[in-house]
mmCIF file of N, CA and C in Angstrom:
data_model
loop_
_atom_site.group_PDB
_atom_site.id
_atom_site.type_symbol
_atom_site.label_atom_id
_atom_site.label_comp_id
_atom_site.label_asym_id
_atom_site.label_seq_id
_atom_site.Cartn_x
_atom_site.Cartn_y
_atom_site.Cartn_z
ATOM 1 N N UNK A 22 97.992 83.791 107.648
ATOM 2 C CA UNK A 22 98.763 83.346 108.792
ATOM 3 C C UNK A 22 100.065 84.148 108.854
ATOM 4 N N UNK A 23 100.252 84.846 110.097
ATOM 5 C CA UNK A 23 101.660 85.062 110.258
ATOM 6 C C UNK A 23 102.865 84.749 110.340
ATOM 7 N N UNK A 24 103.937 85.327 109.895
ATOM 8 C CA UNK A 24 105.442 84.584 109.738
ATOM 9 C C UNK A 24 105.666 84.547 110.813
ATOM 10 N N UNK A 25 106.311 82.889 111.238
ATOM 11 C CA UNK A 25 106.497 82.768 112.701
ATOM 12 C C UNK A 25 108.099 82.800 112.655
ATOM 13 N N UNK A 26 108.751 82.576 111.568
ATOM 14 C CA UNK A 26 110.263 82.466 112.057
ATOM 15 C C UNK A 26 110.868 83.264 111.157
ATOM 16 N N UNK A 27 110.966 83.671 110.124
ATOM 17 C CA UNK A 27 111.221 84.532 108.762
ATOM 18 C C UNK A 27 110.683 86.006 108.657
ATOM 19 N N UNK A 28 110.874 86.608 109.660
ATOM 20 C CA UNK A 28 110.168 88.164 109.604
ATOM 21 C C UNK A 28 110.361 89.237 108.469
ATOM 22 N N UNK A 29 111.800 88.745 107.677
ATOM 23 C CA UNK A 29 112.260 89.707 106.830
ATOM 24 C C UNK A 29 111.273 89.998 105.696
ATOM 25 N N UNK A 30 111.106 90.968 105.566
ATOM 26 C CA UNK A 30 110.250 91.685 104.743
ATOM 27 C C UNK A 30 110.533 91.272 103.108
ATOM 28 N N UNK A 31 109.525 90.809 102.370
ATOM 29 C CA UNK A 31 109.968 90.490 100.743
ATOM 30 C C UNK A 31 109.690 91.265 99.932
ATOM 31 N N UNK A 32 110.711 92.158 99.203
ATOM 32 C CA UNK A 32 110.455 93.576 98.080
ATOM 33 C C UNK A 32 110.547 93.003 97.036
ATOM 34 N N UNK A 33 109.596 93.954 96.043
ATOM 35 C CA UNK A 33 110.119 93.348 94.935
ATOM 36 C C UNK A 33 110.899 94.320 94.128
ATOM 37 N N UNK A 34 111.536 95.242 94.342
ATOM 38 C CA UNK A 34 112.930 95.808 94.373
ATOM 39 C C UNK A 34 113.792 95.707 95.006
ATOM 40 N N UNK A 35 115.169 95.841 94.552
ATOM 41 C CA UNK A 35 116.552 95.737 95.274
ATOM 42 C C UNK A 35 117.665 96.494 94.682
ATOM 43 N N UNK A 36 118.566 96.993 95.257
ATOM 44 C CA UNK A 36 119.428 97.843 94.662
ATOM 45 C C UNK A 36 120.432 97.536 93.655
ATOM 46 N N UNK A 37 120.162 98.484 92.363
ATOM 47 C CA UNK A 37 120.801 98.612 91.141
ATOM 48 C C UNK A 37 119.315 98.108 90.439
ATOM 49 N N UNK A 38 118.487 97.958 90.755
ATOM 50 C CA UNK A 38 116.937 97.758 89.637
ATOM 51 C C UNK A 38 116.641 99.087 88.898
ATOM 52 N N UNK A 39 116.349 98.753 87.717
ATOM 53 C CA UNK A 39 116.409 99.888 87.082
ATOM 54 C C UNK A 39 114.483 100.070 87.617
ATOM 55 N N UNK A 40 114.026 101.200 87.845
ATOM 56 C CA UNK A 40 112.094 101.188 88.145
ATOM 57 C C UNK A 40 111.644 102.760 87.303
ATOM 58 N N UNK A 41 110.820 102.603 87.410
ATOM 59 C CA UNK A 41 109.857 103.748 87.242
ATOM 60 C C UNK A 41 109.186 103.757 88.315
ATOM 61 N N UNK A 42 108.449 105.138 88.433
ATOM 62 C CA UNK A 42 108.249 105.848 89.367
ATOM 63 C C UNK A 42 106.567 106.160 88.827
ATOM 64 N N UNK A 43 105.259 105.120 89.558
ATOM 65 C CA UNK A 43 103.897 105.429 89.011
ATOM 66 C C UNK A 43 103.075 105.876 89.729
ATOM 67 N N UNK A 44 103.500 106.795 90.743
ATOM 68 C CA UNK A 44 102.319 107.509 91.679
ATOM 69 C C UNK A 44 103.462 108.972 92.121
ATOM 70 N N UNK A 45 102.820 109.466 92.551
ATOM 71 C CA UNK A 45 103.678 110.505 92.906
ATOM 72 C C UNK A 45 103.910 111.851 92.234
ATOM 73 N N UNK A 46 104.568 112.922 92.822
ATOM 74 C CA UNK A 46 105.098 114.211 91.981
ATOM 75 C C UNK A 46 106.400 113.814 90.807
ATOM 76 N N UNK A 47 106.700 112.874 91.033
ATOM 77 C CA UNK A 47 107.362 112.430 90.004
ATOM 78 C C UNK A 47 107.267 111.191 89.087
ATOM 79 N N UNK A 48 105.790 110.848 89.411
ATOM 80 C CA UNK A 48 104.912 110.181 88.238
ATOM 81 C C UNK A 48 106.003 109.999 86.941
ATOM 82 N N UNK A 49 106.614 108.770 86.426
ATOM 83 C CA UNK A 49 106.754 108.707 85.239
ATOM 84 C C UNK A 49 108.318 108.754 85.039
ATOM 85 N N UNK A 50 109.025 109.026 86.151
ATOM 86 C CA UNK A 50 110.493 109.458 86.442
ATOM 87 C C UNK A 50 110.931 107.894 86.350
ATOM 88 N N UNK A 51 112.302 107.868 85.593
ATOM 89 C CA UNK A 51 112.812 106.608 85.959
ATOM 90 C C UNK A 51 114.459 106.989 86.120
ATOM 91 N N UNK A 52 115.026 105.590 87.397
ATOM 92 C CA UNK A 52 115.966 105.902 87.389
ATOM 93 C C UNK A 52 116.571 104.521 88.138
ATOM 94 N N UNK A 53 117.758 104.336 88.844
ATOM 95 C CA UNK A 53 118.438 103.065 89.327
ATOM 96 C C UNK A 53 118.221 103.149 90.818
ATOM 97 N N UNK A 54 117.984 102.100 90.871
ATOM 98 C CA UNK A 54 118.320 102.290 93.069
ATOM 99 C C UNK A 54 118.904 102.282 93.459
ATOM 100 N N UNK A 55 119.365 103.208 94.252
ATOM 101 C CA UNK A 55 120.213 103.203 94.997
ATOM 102 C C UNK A 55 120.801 103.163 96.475
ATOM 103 N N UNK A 56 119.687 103.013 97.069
ATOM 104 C CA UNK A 56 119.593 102.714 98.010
ATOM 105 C C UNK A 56 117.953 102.192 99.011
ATOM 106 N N UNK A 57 117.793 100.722 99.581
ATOM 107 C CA UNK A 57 116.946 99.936 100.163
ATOM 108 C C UNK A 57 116.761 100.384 101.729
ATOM 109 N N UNK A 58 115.512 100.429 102.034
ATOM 110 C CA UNK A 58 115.547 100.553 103.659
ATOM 111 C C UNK A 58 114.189 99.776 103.971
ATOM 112 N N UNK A 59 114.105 98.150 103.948
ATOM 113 C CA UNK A 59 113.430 97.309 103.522
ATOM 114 C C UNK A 59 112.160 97.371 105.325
ATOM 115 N N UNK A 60 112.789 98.232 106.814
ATOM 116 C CA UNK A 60 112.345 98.576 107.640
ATOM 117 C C UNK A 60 111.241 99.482 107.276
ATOM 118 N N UNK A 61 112.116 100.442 106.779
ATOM 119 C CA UNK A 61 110.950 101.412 105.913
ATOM 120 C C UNK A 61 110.424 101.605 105.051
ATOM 121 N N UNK A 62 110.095 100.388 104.258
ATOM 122 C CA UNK A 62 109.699 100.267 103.124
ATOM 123 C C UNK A 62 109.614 101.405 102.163
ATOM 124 N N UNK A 63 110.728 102.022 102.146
ATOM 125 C CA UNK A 63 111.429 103.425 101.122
ATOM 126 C C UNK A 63 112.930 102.897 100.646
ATOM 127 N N UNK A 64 112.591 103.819 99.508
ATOM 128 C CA UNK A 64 114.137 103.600 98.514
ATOM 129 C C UNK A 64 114.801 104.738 98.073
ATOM 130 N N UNK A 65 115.549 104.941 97.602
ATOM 131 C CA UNK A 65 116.056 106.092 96.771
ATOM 132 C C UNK A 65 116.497 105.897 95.548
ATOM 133 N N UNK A 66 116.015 106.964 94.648
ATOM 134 C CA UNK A 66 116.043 106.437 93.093
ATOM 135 C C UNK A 66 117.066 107.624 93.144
ATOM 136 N N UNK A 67 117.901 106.913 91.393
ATOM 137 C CA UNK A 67 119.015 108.395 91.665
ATOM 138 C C UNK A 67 117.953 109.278 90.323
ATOM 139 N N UNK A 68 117.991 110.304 90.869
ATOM 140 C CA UNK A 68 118.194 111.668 90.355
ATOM 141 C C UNK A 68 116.038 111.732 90.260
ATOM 142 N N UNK A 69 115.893 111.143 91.307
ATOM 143 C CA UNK A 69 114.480 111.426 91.926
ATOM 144 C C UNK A 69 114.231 111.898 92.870
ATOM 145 N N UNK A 70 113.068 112.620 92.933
ATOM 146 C CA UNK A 70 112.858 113.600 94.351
ATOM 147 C C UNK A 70 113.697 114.057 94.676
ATOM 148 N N UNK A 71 114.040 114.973 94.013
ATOM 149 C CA UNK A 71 115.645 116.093 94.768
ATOM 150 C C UNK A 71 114.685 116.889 95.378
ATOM 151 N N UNK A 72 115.677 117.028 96.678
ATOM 152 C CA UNK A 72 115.422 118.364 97.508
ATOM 153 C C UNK A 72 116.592 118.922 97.864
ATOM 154 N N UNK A 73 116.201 119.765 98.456
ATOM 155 C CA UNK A 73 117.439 120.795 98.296
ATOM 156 C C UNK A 73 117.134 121.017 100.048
ATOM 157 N N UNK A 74 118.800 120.772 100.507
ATOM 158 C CA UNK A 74 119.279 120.812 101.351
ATOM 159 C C UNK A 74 120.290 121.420 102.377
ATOM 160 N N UNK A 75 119.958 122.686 103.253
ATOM 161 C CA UNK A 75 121.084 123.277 103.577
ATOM 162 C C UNK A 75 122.229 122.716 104.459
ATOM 163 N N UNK A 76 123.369 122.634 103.980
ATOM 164 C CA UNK A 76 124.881 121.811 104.367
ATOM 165 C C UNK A 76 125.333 123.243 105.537
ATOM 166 N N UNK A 77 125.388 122.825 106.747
ATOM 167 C CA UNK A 77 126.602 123.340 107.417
ATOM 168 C C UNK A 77 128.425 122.749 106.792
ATOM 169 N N UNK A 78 128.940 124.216 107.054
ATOM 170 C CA UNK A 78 130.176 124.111 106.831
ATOM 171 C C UNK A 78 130.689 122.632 107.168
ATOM 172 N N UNK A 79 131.595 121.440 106.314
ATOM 173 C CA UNK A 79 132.521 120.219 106.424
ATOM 174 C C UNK A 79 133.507 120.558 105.817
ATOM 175 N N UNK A 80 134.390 119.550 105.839
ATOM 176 C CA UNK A 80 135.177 119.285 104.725
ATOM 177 C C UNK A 80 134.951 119.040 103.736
ATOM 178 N N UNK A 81 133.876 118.381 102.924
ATOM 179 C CA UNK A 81 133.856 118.205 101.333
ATOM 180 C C UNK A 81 132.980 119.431 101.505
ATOM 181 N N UNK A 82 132.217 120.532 101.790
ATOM 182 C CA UNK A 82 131.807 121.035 101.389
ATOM 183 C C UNK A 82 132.212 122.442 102.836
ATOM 184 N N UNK A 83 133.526 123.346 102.447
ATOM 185 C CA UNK A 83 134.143 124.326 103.124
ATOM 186 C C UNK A 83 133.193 125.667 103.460
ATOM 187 N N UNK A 84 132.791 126.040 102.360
ATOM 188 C CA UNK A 84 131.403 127.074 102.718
ATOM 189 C C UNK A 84 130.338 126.719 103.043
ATOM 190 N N UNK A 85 129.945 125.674 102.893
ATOM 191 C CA UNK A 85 128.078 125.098 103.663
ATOM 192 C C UNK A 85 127.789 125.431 102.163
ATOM 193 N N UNK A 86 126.324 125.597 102.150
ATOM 194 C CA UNK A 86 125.297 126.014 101.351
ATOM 195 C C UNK A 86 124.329 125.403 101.533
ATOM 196 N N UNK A 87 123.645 125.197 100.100
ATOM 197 C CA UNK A 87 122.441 124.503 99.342
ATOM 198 C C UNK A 87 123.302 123.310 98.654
ATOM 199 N N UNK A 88 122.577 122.120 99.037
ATOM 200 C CA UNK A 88 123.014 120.860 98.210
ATOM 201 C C UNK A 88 122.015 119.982 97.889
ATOM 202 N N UNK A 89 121.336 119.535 96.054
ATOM 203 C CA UNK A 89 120.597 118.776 96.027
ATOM 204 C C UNK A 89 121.101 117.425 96.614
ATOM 205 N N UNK A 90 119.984 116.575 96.996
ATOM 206 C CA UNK A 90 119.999 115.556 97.135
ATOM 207 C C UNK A 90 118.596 114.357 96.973
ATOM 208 N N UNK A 91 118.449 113.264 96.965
ATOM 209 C CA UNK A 91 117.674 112.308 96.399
ATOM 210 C C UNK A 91 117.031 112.186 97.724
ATOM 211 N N UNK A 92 115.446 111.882 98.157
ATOM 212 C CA UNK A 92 114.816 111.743 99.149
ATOM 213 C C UNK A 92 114.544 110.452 98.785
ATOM 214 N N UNK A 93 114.029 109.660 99.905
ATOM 215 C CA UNK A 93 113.226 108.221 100.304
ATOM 216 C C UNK A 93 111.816 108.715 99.524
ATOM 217 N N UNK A 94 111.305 107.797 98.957
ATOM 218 C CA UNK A 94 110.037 107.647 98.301
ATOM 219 C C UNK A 94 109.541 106.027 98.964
ATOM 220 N N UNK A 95 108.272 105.737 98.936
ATOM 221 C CA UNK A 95 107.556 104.976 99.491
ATOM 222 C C UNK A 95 107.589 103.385 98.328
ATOM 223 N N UNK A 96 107.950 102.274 98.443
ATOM 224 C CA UNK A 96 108.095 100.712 98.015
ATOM 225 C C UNK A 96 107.195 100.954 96.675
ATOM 226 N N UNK A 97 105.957 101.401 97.383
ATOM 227 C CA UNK A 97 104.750 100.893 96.721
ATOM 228 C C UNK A 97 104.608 102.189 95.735
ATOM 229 N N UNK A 98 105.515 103.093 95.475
ATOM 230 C CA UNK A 98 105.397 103.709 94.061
ATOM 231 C C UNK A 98 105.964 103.638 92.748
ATOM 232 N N UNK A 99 106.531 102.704 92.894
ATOM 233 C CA UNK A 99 107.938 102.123 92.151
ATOM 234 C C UNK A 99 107.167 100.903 91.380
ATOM 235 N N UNK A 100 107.792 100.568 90.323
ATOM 236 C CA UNK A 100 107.649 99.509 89.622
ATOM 237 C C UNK A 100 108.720 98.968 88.722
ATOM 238 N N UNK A 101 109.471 98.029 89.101
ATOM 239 C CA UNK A 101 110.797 97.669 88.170
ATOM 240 C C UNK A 101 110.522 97.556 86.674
ATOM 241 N N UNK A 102 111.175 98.011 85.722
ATOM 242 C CA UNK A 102 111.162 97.687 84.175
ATOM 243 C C UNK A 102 112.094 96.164 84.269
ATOM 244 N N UNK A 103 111.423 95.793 82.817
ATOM 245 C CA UNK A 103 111.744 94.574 82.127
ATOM 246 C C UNK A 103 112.570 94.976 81.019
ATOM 247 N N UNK A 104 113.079 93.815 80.282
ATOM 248 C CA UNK A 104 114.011 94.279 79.852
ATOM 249 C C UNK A 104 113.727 94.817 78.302
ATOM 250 N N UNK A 105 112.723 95.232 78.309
ATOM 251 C CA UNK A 105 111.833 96.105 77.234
ATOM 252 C C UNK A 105 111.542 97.232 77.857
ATOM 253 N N UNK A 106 111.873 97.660 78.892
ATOM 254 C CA UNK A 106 111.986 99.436 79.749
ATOM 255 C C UNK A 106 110.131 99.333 79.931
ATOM 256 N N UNK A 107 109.451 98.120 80.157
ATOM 257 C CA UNK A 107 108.220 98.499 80.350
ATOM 258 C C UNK A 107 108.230 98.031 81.826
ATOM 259 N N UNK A 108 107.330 98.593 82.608
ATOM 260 C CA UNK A 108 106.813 98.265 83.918
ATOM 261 C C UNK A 108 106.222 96.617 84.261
ATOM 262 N N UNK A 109 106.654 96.021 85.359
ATOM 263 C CA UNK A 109 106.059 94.787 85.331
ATOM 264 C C UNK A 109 106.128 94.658 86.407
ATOM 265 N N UNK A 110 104.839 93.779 87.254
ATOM 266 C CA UNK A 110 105.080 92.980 88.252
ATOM 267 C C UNK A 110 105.538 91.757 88.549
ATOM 268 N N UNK A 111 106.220 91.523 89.636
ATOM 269 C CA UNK A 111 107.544 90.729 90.201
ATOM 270 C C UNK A 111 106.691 89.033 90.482
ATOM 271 N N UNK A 112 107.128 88.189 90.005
ATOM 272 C CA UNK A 112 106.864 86.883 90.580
ATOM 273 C C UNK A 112 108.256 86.531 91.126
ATOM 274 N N UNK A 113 108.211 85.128 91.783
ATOM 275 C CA UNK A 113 109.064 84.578 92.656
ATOM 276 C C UNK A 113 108.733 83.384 91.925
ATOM 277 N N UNK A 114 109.866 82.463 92.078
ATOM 278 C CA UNK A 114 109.889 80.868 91.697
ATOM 279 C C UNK A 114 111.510 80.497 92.193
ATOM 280 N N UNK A 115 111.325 79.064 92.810
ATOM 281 C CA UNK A 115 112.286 78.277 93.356
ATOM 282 C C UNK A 115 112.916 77.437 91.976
ATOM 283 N N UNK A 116 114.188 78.196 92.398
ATOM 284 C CA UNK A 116 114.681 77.194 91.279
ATOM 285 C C UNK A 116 116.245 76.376 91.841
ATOM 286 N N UNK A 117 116.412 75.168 91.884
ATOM 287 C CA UNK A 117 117.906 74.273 91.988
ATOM 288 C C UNK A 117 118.930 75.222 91.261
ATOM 289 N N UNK A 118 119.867 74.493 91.823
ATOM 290 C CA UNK A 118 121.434 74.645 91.684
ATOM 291 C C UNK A 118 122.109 73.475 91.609
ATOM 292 N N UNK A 119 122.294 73.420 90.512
ATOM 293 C CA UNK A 119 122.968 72.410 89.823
ATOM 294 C C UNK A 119 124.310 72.383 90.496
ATOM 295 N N UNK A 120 124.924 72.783 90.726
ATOM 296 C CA UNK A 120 126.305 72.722 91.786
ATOM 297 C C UNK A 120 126.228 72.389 92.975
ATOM 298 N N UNK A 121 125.793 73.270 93.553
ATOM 299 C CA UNK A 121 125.410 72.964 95.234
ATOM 300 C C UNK A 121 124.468 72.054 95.794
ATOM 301 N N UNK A 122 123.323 71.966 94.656
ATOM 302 C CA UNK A 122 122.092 70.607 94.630
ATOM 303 C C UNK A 122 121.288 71.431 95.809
ATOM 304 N N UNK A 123 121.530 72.776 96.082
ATOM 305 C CA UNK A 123 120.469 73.712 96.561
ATOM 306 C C UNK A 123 119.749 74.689 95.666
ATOM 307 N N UNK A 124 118.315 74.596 96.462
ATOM 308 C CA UNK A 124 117.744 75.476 95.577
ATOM 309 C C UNK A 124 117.758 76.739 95.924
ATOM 310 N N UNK A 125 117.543 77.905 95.033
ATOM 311 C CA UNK A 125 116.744 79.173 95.911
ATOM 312 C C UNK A 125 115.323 79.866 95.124
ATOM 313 N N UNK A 126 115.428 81.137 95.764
ATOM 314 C CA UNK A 126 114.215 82.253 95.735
ATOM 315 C C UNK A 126 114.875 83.000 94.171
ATOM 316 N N UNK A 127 114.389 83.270 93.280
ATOM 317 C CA UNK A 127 114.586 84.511 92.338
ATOM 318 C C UNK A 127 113.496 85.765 92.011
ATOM 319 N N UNK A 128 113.361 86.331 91.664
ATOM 320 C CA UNK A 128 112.528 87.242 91.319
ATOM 321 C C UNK A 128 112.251 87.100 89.445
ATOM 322 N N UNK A 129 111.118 86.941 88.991
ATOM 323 C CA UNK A 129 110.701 86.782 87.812
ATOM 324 C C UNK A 129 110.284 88.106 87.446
ATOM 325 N N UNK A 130 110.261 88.573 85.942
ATOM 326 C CA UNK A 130 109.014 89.658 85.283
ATOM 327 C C UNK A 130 107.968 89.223 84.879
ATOM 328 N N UNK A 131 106.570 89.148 85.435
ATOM 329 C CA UNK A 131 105.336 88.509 84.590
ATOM 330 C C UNK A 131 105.449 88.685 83.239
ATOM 331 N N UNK A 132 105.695 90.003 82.683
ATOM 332 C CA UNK A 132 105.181 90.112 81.170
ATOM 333 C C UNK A 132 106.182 89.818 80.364
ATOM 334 N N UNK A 133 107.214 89.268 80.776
ATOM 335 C CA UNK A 133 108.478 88.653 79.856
ATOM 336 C C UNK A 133 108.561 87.442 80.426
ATOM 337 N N UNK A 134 108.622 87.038 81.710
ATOM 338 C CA UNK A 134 109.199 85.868 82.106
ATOM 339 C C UNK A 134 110.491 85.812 82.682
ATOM 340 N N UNK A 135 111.332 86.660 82.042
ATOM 341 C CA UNK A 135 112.870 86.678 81.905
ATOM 342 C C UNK A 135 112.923 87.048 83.440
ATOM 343 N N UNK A 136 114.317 86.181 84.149
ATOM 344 C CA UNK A 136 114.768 86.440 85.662
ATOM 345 C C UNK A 136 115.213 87.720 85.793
ATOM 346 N N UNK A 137 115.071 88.104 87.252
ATOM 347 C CA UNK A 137 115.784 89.814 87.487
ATOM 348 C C UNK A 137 116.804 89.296 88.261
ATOM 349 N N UNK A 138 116.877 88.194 89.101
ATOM 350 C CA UNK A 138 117.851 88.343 89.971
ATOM 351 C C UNK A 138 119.430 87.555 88.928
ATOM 352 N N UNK A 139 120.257 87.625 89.549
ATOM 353 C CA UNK A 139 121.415 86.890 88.259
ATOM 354 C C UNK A 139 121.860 85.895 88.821
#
């Protein structure tokens, strides 16, 4: 059944997750996120998929050139580490708030258990 009122898309990455990288030319690469585009279900890992980019003349950069930079890679190549640097898939569980007497959404690691979100 389709989401009738809640369209937002649910990742199971978010930025500052530490992931590895299990499909791809950079198979096996790990690094932090740094940036979500949850429309396009792409991310940017730092110091993954560099390409190299020619800069017209700016101010931070007075001569132009060649400048690496980190490309968008696709949701579904990624896999967040646990806190044993191994790969795991993401559960969800509702849990209260003892303060507010609201509950919410967290993100779990299956193969530890241990929460990702804080």
């Amino acid at each position: 059944m389709p989401r009738t009122t809640n369209k937002q898309k649910k990742l199971h990455v978010k930025k500052g997750d530490m992931v590895r990288v299990i499909a791809g030319n950079d198979k096996g690469a790990e690094g932090k996120v740094l940036k979500v585009f949850p429309k396009k279900e792409r991310l940017i890992i730092e110091g993954v998929n560099v390409r190299i980019r020619h800069q017209k003349p700016n101010q931070m950069y007075p001569n132009g050139g060649r400048v690496e930079r980190e490309v968008a890679i696709h949701i579904s190549n990624v896999q967040p580490l646990d806190s044993n640097g191994n790969p795991t898939r993401i559960g969800r569980k509702r849990i209260d708030d003892a303060e507010t007497g609201q509950g919410r959404w967290i993100r779990y690691a299956t193969t530890t258990g241990e929460e990702l979100d804080r």
